[in-house]
Protein backbone atom coordinates (compact mmCIF):
# COMPACT_ATOMS: atom_id res chain seq x y z
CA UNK A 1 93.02 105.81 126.17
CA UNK A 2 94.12 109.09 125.88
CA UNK A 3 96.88 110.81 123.72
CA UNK A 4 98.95 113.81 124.96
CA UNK A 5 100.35 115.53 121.34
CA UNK A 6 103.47 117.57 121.76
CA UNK A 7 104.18 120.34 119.43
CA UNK A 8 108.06 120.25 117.99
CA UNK A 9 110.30 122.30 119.62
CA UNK A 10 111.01 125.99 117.86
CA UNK A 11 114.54 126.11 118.68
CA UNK A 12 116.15 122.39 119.36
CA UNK A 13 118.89 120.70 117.04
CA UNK A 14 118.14 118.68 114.00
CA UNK A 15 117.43 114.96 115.52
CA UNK A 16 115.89 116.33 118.52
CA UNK A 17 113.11 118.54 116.13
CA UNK A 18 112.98 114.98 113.79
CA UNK A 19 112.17 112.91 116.79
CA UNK A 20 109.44 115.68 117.91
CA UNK A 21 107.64 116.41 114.20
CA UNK A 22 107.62 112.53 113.94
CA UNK A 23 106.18 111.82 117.48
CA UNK A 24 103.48 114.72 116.91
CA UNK A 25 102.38 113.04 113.46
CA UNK A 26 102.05 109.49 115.15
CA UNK A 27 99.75 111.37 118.30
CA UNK A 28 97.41 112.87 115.43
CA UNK A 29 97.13 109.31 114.20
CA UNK A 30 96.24 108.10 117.51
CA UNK A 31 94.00 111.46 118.45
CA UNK A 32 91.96 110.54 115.26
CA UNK A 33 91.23 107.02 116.52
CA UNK A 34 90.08 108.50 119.96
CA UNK A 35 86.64 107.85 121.21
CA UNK A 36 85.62 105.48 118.50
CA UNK A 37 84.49 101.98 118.16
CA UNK A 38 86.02 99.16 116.73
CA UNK A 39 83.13 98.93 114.40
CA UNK A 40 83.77 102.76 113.72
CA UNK A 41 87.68 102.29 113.36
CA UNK A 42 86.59 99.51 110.56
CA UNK A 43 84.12 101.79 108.52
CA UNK A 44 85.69 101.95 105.35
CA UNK A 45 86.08 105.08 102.85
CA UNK A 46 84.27 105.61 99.81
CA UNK A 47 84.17 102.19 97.71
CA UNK A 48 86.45 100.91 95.83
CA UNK A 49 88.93 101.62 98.46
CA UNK A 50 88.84 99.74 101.31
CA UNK A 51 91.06 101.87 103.48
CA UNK A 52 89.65 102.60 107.16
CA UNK A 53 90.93 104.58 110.20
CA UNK A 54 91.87 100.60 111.57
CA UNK A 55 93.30 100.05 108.34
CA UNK A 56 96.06 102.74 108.44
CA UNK A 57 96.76 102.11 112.59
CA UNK A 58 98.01 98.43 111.11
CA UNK A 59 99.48 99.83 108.31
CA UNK A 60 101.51 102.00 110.17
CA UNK A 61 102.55 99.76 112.50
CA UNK A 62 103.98 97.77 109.18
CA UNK A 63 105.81 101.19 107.98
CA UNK A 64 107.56 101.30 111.53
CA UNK A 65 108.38 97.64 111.50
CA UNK A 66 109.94 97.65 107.63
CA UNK A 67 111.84 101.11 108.36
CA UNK A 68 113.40 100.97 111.38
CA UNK A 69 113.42 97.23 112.56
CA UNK A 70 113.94 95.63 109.26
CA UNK A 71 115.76 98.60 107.02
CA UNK A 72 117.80 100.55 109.90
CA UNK A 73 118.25 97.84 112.50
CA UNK A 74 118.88 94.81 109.55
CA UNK A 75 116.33 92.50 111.87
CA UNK A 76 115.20 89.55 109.46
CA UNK A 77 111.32 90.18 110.93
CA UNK A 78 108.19 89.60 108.81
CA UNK A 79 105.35 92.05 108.54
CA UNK A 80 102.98 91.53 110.90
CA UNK A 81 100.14 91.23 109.00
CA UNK A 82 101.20 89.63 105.18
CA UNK A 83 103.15 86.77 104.76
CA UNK A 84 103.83 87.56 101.51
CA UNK A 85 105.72 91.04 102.36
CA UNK A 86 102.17 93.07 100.92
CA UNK A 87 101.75 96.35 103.18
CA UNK A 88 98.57 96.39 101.52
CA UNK A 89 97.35 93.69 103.20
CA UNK A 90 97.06 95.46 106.67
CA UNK A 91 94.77 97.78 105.39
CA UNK A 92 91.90 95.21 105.22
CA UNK A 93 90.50 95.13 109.29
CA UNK A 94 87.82 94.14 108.24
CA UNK A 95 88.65 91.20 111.27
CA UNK A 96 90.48 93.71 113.60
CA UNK A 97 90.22 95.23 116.89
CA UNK A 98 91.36 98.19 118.33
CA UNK A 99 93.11 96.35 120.92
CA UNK A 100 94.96 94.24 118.40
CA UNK A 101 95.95 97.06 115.90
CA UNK A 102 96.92 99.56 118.39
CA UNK A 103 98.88 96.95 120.37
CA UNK A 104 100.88 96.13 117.30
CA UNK A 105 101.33 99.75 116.84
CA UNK A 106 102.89 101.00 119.75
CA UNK A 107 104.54 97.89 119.97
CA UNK A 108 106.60 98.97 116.69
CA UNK A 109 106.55 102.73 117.45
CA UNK A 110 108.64 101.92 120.70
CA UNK A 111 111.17 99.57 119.08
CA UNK A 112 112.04 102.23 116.17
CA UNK A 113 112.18 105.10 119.26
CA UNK A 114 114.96 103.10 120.84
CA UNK A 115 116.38 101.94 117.34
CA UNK A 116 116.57 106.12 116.98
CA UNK A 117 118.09 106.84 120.80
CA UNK A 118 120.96 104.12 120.47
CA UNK A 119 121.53 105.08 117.35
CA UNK A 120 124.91 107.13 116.97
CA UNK A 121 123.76 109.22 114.99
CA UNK A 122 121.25 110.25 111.82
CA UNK A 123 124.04 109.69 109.45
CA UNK A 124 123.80 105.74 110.41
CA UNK A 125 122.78 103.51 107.61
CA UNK A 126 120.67 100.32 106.89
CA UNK A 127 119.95 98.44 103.62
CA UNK A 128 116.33 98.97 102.07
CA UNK A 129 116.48 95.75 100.02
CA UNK A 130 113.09 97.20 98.17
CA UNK A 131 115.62 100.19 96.60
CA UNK A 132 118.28 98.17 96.96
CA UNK A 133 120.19 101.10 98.14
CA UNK A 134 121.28 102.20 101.63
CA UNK A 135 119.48 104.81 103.37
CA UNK A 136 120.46 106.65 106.49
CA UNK A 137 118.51 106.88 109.45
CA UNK A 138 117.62 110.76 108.93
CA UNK A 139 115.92 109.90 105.51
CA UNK A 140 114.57 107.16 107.24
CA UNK A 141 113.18 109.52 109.71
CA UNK A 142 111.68 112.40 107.19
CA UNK A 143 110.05 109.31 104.95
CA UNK A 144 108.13 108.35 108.39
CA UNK A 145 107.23 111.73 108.41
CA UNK A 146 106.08 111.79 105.03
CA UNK A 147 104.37 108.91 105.25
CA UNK A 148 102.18 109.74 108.87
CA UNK A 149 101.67 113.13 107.40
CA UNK A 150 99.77 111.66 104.20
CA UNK A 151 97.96 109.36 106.22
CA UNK A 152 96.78 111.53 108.53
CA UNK A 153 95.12 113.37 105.55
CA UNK A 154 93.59 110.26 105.04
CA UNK A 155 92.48 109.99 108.53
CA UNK A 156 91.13 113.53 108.71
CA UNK A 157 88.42 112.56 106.13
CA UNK A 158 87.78 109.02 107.47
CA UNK A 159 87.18 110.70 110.74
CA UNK A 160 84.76 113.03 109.29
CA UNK A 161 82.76 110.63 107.53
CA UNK A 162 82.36 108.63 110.88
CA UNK A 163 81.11 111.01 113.28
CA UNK A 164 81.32 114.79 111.74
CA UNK A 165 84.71 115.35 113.61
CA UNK A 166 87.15 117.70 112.06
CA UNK A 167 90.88 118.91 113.25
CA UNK A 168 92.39 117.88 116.58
């Protein structure tokens, strides 16, 4: 598998720059998963945590699901990984494979890119029961952001620990 990442337009309007700085964080997630094992994808950070470069590929799958699916597109979908509604609970792979995280993954990344495109615009709203507030779909957008960007932090280190690999 390999991942083509895109730098965001310099001049472009403001969804087509959001759909770009969103894409690029979800290639560095994938980029930092490249050329690695399952067993290395499992390793786990420092103890207590049990968060590993698997871990955040199915938690990020969850984030997609919950935002755009469940929040923007009102689809009454479970997590894919916690009955109970617990993101936390995709972080333990200590069972998973590549081939089953990243499947769910892209699986969810493509549903919330054509949630986004037949969208009419960013100013359309869903219900984030969690908040219990509506959001629209360009916070929506800069939380995914937000939330790739911190995990690829994570990732960078994870990555590091594995094999010595820094940056992308």
């Amino acid at each position: 598998m390999e991942t083509e990442r895109i730098g965001p337009p310099l001049l472009a309007g403001e969804r087509e720059t959001l759909r770009a700085f969103l894409d690029f964080h979800r290639a560095t997630l994938a980029l930092k998963c490249e050329g690695l094992s399952d067993e290395e994808l499992r390793r786990q950070s420092s103890p207590p945590s049990t968060l590993s470069l698997l871990g955040l590929v199915r938690h990020m799958a969850e984030v997609e699901r919950a935002w755009f699916r469940r929040v923007i597109n009102g689809e009454d979908v479970p997590l894919v990984w916690s009955e109970s509604g617990d993101y936390q609970e995709a972080y333990d792979a200590t069972e998973a494979s590549r081939s089953e995280a990243f499947e769910a993954w892209r699986r969810e990344v493509e549903h919330a890119r054509r949630i986004e495109r037949e969208a009419e615009s960013l100013d359309v709203t869903g219900h984030q029961v969690r908040w219990g507030e509506d959001v629209s779909l360009r916070l929506v957008m800069l939380h995914m952001m937000h939330e790739y960007a911190r995990h690829n932090g994570h990732a960078d280190f994870l990555r590091e620990a594995i094999d010595g690999t820094v940056g992308v």
